[in-house]
XYZ file of C-alpha atoms in Angstrom:
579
model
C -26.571 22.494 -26.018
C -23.068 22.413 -27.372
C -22.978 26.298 -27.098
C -24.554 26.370 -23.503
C -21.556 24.163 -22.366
C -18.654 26.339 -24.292
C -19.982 29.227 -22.237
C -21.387 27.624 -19.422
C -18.911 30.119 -17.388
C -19.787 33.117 -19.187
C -23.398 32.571 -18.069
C -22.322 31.713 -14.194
C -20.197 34.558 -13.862
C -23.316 36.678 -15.412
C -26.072 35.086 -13.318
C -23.756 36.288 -10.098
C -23.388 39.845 -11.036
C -27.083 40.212 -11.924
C -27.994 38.532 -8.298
C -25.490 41.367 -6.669
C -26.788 44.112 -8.693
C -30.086 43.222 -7.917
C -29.041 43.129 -3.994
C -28.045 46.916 -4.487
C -30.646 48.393 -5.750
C -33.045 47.045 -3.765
C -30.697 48.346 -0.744
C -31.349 51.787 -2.685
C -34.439 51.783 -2.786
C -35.209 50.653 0.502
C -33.093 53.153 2.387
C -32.804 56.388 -0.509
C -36.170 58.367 1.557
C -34.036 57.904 5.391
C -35.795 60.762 7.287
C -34.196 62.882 9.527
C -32.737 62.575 13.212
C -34.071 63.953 16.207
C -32.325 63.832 19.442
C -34.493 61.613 21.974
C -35.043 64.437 24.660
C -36.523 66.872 21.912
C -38.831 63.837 21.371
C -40.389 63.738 24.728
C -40.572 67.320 24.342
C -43.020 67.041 21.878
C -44.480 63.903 23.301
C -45.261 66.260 26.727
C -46.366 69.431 23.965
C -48.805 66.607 22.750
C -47.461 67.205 18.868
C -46.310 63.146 18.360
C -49.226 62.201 16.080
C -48.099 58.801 15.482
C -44.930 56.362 16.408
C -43.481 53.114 14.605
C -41.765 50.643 16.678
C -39.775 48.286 15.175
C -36.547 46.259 16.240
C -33.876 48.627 14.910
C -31.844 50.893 16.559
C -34.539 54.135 15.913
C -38.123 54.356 16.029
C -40.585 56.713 13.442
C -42.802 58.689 14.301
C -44.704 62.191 12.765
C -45.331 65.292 13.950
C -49.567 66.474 14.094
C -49.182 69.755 12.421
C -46.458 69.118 9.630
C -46.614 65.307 9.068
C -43.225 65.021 8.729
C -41.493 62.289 9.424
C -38.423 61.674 11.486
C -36.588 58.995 13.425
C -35.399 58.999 16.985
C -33.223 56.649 19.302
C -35.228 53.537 20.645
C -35.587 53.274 24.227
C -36.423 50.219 24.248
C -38.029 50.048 27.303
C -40.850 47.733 28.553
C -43.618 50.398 29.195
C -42.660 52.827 26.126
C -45.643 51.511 24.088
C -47.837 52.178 27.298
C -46.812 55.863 27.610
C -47.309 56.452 24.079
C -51.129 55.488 23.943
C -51.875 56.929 26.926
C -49.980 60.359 25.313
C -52.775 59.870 22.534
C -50.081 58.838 20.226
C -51.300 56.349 17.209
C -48.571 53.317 17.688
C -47.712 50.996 15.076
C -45.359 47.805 14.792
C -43.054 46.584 12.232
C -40.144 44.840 11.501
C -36.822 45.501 9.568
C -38.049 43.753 6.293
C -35.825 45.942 4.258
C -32.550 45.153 6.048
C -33.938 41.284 6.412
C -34.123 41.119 2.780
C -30.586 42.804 1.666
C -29.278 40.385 4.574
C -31.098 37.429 3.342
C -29.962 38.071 -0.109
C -26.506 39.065 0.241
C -26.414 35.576 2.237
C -27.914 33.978 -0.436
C -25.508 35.186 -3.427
C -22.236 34.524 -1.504
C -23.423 31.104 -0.701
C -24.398 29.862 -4.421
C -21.329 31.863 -5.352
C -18.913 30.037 -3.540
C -20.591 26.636 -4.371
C -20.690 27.801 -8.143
C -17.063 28.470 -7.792
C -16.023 24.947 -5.815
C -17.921 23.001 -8.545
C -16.318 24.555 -11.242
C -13.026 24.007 -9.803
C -13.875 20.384 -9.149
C -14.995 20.297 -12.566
C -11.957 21.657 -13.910
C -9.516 19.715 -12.290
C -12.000 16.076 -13.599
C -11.447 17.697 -16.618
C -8.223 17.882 -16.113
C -7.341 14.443 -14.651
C -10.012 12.639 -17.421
C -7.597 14.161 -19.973
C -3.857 13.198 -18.374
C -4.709 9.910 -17.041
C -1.217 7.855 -17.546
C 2.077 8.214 -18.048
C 2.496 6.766 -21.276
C 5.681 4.947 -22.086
C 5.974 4.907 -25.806
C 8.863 7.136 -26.580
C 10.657 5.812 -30.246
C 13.639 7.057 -28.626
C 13.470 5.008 -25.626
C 15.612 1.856 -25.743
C 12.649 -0.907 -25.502
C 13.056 -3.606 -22.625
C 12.668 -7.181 -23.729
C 13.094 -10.643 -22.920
C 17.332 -10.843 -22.765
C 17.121 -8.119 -20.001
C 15.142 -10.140 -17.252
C 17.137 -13.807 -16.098
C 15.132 -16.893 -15.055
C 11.383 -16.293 -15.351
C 11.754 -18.862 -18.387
C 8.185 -20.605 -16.817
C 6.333 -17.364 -17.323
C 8.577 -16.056 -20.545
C 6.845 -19.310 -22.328
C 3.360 -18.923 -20.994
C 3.170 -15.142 -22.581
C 4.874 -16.073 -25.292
C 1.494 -16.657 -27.529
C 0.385 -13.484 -26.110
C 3.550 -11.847 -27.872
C 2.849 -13.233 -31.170
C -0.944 -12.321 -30.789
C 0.301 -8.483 -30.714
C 2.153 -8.554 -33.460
C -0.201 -9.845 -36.173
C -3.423 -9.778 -34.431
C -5.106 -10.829 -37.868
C -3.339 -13.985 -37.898
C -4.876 -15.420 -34.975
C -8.424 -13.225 -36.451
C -8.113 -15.780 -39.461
C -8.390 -18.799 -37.790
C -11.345 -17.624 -35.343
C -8.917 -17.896 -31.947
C -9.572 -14.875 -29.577
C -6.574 -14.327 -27.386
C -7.242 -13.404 -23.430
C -7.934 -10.045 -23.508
C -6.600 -9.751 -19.743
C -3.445 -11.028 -18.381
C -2.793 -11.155 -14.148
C 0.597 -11.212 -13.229
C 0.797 -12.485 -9.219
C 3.593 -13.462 -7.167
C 5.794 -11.824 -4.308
C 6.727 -8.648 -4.313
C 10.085 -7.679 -6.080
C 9.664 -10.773 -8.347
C 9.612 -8.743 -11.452
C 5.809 -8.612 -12.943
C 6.403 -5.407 -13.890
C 9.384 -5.673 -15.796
C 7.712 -8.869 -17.285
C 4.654 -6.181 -18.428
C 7.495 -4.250 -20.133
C 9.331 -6.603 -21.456
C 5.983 -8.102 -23.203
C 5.587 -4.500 -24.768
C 9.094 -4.655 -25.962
C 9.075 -7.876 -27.842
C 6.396 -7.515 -29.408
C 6.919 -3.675 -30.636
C 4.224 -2.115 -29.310
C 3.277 0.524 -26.958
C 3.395 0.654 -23.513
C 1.053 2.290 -21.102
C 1.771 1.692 -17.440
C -0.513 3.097 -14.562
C -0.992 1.878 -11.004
C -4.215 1.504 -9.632
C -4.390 3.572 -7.189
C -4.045 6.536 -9.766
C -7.735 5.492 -10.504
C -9.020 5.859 -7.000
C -9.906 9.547 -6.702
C -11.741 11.895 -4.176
C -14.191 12.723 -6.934
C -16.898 10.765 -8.150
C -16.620 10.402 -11.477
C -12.839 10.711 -12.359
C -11.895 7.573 -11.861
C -14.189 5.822 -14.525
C -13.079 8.987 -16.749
C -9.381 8.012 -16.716
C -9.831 4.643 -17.651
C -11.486 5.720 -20.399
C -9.355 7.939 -21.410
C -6.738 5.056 -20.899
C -7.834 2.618 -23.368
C -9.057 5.954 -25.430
C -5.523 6.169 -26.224
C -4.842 2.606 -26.651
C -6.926 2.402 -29.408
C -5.761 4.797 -30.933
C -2.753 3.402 -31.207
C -4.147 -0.319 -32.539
C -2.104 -1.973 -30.908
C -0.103 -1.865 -27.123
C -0.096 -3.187 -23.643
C -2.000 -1.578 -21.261
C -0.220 -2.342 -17.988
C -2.028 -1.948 -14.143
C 0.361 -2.054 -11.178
C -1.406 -3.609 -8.015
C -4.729 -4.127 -9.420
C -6.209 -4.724 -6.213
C -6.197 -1.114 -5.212
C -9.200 -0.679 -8.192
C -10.213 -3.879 -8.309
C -11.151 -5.500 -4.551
C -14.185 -7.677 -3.935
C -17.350 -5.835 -4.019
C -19.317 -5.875 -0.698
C -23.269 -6.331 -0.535
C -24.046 -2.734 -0.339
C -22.680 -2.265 2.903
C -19.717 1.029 3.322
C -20.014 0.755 -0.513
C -17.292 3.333 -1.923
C -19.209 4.699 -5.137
C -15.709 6.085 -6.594
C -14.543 2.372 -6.658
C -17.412 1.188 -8.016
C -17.806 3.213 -10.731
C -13.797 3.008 -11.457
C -14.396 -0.940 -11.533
C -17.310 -0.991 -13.910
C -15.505 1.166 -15.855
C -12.845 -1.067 -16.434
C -15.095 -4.236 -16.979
C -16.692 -2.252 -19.692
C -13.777 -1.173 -21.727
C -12.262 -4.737 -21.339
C -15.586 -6.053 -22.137
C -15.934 -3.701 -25.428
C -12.464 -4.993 -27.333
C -13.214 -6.756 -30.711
C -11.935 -9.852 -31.496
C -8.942 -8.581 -33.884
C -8.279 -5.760 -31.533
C -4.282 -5.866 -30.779
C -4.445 -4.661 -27.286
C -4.013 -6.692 -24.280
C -4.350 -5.340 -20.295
C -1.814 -7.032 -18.206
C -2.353 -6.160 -14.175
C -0.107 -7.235 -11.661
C -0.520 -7.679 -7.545
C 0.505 -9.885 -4.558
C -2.683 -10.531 -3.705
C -5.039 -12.163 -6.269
C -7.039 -13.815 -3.874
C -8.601 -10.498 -2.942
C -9.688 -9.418 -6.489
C -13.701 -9.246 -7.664
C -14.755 -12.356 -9.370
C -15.647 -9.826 -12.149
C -12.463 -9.304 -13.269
C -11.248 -13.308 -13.305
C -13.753 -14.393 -15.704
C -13.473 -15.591 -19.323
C -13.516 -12.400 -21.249
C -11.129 -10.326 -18.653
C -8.579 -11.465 -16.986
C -9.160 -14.909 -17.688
C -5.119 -16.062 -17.699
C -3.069 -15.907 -14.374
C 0.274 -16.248 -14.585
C 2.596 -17.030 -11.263
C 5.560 -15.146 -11.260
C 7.247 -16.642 -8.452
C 10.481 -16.736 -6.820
C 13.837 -17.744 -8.541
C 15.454 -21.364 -8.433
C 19.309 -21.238 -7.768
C 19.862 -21.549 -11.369
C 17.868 -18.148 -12.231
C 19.616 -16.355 -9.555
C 23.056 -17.134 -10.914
C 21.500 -15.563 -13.953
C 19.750 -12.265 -12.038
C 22.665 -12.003 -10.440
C 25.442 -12.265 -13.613
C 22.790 -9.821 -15.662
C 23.219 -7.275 -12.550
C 26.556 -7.425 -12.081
C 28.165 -6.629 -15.504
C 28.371 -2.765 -14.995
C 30.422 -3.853 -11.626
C 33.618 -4.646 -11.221
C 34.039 -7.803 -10.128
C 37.341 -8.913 -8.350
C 38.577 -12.137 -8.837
C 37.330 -14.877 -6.986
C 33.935 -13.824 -6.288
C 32.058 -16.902 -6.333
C 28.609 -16.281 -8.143
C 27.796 -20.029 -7.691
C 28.088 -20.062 -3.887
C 26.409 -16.587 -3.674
C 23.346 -18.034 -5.450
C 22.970 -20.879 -3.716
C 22.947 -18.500 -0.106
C 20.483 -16.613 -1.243
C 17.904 -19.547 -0.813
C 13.808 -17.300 -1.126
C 15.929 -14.336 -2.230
C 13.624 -12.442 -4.810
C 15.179 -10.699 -8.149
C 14.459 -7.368 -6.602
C 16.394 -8.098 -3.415
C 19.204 -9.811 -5.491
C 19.553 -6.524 -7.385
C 19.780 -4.808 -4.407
C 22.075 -6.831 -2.637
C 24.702 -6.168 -5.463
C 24.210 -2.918 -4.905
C 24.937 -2.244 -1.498
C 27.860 -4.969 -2.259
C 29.167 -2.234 -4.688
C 28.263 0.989 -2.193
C 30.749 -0.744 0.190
C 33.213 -1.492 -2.342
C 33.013 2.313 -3.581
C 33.552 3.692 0.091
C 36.614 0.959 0.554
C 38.070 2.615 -3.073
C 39.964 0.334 -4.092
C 38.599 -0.154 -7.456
C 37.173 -3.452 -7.243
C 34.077 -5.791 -5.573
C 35.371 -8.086 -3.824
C 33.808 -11.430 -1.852
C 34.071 -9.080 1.746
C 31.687 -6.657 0.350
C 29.344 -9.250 -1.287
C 29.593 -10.646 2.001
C 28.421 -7.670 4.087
C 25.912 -6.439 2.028
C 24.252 -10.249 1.981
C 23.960 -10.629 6.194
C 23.146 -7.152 5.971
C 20.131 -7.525 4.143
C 19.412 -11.121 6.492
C 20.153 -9.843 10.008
C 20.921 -5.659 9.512
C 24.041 -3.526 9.459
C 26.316 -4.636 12.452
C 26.236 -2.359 15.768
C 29.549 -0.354 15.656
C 29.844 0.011 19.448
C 29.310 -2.874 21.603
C 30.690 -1.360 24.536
C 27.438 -1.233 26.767
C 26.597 -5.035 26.255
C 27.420 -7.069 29.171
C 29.924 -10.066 29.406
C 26.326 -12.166 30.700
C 24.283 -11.088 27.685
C 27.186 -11.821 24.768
C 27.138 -15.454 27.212
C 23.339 -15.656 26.528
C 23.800 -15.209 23.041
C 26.633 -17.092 22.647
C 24.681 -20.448 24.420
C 21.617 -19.021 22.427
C 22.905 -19.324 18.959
C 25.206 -22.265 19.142
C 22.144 -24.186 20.186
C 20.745 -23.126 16.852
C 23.904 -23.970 14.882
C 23.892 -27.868 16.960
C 20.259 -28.219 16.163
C 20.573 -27.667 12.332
C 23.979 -29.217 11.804
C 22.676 -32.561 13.467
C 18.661 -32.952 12.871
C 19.179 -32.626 8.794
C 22.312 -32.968 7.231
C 21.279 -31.426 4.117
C 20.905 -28.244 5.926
C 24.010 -25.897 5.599
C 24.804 -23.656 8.471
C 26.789 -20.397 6.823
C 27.110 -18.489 9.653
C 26.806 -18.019 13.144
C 27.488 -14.974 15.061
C 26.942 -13.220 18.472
C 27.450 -9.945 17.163
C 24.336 -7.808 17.338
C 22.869 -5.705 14.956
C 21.279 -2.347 14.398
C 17.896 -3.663 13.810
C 17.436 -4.951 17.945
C 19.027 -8.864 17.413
C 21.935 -9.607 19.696
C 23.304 -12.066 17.078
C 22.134 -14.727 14.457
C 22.771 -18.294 12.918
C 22.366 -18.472 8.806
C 20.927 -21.612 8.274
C 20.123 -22.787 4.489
C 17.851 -25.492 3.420
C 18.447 -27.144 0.548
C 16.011 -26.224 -2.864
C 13.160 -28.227 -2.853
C 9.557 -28.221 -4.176
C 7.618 -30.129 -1.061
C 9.314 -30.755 2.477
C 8.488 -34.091 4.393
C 6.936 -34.589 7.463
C 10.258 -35.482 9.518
C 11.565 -31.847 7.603
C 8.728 -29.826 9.310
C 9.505 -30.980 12.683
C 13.060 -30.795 11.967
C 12.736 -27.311 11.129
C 10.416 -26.453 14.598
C 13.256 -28.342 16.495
C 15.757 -25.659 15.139
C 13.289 -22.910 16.002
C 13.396 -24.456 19.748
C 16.720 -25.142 20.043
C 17.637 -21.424 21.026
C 15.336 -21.446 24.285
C 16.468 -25.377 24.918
C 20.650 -24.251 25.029
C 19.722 -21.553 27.331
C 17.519 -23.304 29.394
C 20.060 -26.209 30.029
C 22.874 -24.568 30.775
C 22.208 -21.281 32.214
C 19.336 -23.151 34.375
C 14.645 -22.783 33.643
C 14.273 -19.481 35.413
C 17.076 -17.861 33.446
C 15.774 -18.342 30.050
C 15.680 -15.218 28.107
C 13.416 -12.866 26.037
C 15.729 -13.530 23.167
C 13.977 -16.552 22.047
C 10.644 -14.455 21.579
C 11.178 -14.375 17.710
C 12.086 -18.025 17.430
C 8.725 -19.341 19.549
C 6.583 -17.201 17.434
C 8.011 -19.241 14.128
C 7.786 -22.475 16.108
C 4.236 -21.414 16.746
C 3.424 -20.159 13.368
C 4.985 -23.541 12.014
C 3.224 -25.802 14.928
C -0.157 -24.649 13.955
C 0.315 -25.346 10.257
C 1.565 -28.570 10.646
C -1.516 -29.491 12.203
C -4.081 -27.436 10.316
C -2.841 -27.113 6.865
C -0.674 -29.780 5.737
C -2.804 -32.229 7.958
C 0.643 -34.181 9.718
C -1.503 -33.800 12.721
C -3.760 -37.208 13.715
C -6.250 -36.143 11.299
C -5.717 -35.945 7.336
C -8.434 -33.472 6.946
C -8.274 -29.673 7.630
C -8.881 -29.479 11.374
C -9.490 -26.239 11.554
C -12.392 -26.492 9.403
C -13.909 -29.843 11.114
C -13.083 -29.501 14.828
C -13.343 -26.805 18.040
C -10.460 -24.415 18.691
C -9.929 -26.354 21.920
C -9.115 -29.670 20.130
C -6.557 -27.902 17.924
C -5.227 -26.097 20.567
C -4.572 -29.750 22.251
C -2.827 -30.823 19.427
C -0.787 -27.723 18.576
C 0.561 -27.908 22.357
C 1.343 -31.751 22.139
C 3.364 -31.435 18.952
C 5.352 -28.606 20.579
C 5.513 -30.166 23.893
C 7.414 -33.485 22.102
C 9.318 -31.511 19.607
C 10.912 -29.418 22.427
C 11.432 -32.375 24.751
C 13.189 -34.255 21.459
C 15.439 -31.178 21.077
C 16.138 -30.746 24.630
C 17.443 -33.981 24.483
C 19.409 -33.925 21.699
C 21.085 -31.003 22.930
C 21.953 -32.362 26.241
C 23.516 -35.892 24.233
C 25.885 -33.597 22.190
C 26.891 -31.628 25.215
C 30.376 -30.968 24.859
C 29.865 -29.789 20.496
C 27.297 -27.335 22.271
C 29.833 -26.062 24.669
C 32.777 -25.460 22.315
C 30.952 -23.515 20.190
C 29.295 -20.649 22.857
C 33.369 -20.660 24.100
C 34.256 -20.136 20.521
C 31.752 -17.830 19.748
C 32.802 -15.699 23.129
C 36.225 -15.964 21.565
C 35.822 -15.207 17.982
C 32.306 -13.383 17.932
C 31.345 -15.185 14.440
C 31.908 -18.783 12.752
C 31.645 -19.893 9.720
C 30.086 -22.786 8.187
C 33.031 -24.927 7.652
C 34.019 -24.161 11.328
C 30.653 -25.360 12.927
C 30.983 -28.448 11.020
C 34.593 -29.036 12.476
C 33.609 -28.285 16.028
C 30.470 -31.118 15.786
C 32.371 -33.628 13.856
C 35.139 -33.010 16.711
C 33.215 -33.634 19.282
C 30.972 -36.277 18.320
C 33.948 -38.532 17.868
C 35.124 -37.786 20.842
């Protein structure tokens, strides 16, 4: 059998050329005794003489027929006409009828060998290139010359540095933890956020511990082809094994490994791919040094198959940095930059309040893209400062000629009621910046407003936060009049919305404790949803209206100075309110 596989295309390739040859001889044969022509009108010559002794009719072009006194036989056009048959019998002629089995059969089998030829040919190409992806399946990262990443090259973390930290110990002397009869998880799920580093976590793992490092995504399993998928993760932990030891890393997961159905659209690739995986994880021994670590934003969609004791049976939350482990991120990322002096890396972390490490890095960097187009030599607090409402709001519209003196009024109004709103309802809350500039990506200005770190918010913060989301639509409304509100507040209802119905469904603030989206009708949620908003809006309506004249200052300042800082909201309220 091992023979018949090695020349499996020797034998194709043969079997083809013997079909063809076989077509042409039998094409030989069938057409090497043609007779001769004879021109239709010397035919009925004979046909009147009474020397036609007999006449084949057929499809074809020509018909046969023999003379009575030779017997030779020649061909002749076919007239194809309705009563030909008739005039021949009554001529005495002996008719027969048959068809063009001869050119049937070379068509039929010429058909036949191009067909199984080009299937032959496709499945040996799709063979071929399984064969080809079975045996590159990765991109294996486990060059000695290849500086390893570890632990003291990713800040903060320090929650999910200690929770692998066993894992790291289990890789390097897997016979340790073999002694006393402990079985490390042979599966590791990384989940958070996107851009909150799982990946470089998966790396760093490899690094500390010495081992290799074999990252794929998952997607590089799902294939066209039947078949392929399951063969590259075997050929995966093939080589992983090989090795003895390693972390075998799978970037989003979910792409392989989403919730089976109940036979319904079922895609076989997946399915194959999955069970493929479960096996191999299922087929380490005990001692085996070799952990999988997967990553995705999404665990919730993942088959139960691959949570279980025995797979992926630790989850680790890799979530968003505090304000101390974004000071860190954000030292770590700037040391190849040069840093003016002054640049406050304190203040900077505490503004970037749900800022992941990914966007941190990136921030930095288009802080030191505008620095290099400035030239000067230096990052200074101005670029920092850019690149950071840049990546909140979008790059700042250039020209500003075509917006009209009544729209930069709108905003103005628009965005001061904002700044009132979070300046008075929760003094904890830090306005940065407020500005009726627009910006590139459609907003005709915006108000940074940062909350202070916390791990649960209240109650009173929730409505708090829906009365800021209001207060846009509530400044316009009370000064520029109800039927001259604006589209501008479209974004801001939508949060208020979003914030409205969770309120009452998930964090149960509503009059219920319980989930009442589980235990009631739409229409008595709805009810509630439009009460809440109905107060809150009325409560920041109000407020507004009390603190008049702070609201008014700051839409003429704004029209004046196009953008206010923090420290100059604050002035403007405290100004007014003892007034």
């Amino acid at each position: 059998m091992k023979h018949i596989h090695k020349y499996r295309n020797v034998l194709g390739a043969t079997a083809i050329v013997c079909a063809v040859a076989f077509v042409l001889v039998a094409a030989f044969f069938t057409n090497r005794g043609v007779p001769a022509f004879i021109d239709y009108g010397a035919f009925l010559e004979a046909l009147g003489e009474g020397r036609v002794a007999s006449v084949q009719l057929g499809d074809g072009a020509n018909v046969r027929f023999s003379f009575t006194d030779s017997g030779e036989v020649y061909t002749t056009n076919n007239p194809r006409r309705a009563d030909f048959k008739e005039q021949l019998l009554l001529a005495g002629v002996t008719v027969t009828e048959s068809g063009t089995a001869g050119t049937d059969f070379i068509a039929l089998g010429i058909t036949v060998v191009l067909v199984a030829g080009v299937i032959f040919i496709i499945q040996r190409r799709n063979g071929a290139m399984t064969a080809k992806n079975a045996l590159n399946p990765v991109s294996v990262n486990s060059d000695p010359n290849h500086k390893p990443c570890g632990f003291e090259d990713i800040a903060g973390n320090l929650e999910v540095k200690e929770s692998v930290g066993d894992i790291i110990d289990y890789l390097r002397e897997p016979e340790r933890f073999a002694r006393y009869g402990a079985r490390m998880p042979r599966g590791i799920l990384l989940h958070g956020k996107p851009g909150t580093g799982k990946t470089l976590m998966a790396r760093a793992m490899a690094g500390e511990a010495g081992v290799p490092f074999y990252a794929v995504s998952g997607s590089d399993f799902v294939q066209m082809y039947v078949g392929v998928g399951a063969a590259r993760v075997r050929e995966l932990f093939k080589k992983a094994r090989e090795e003895k030891r390693g972390v075998i890393f799978i970037d989003e997961i979910d792409a392989l490994g989403k919730k089976r159905g109940d036979g319904v659209n079922v895609n076989d690739e997946r399915e194959q791919t999955l069970n493929a995986l479960l096996t191999e994880m299922q087929g380490f021994s005990e001692n085996t040094g070799i952990v999988v670590v997967a990553a995705t934003n999404r665990p919730d969609t993942l088959d139960e198959a691959l949570l279980r004791p025995g797979r992926f049976d630790r989850r680790v939350e890799v979530g968003l940095p505090d304000i101390n482990a974004r000071k860190q991120i954000l030292t770590l990322h700037a040391q190849n930059k040069p840093l003016a002096e002054g640049v406050d890396m304190d203040k900077l972390a505490r503004d970037t309040v749900f800022f992941s490490g990914a966007m941190l890095e990136g921030l930095l960097n288009d802080a030191a893209i505008n620095a290099s187009r400035r030239g000067e030599g230096t990052l200074n607090e101005a670029d920092i400062s850019a690149a950071y409402y840049t990546a909140l709001a979008g790059a700042e519209k250039k020209d500003r000629s075509a917006v009209r003196q009544h729209e930069r009024a709108v905003t103005a109004w628009h965005e001061s009621g904002h700044a009132l709103a979070a300046t008075l309802t929760n003094p904890e809350n830090r306005v940065a910046k407020v500005t009726i500039i627009p910006s590139g990506a459609g907003a005709g200005g915006f108000c940074v407003n940062i909350p202070p770190e916390r791990m649960y918010y209240t109650k009173q913060e929730l409505e708090q936060q829906i009365m800021v989301n209001f207060a846009g639509r509530c400044a316009e409304e009370i000064h520029f009049g109800a039927s001259n509100i604006t589209t501008g507040a479209s974004n801001d209802i939508e949060k208020a919305t979003e914030a409205v119905l969770q309120y009452v469904t998930r964090y149960g603030f509503g009059t219920s404790i319980l989930d009442r989206a589980k235990l009631e009708d739409k229409s008595a949620i709805a009810q509630e949803c439009n009460a809440l908003a109905e107060r809150l809006y009325a409560q920041t309506r109000a407020l507004l209206q009390k603190n008049y004249a702070a609201l008014e200052t700051l839409a003429a300042q704004l029209l004046e100075k196009e953008t206010l800082d923090g420290e100059d909201v604050m002035n403007i309220v405290q100004n007014a309110t003892e007034t």
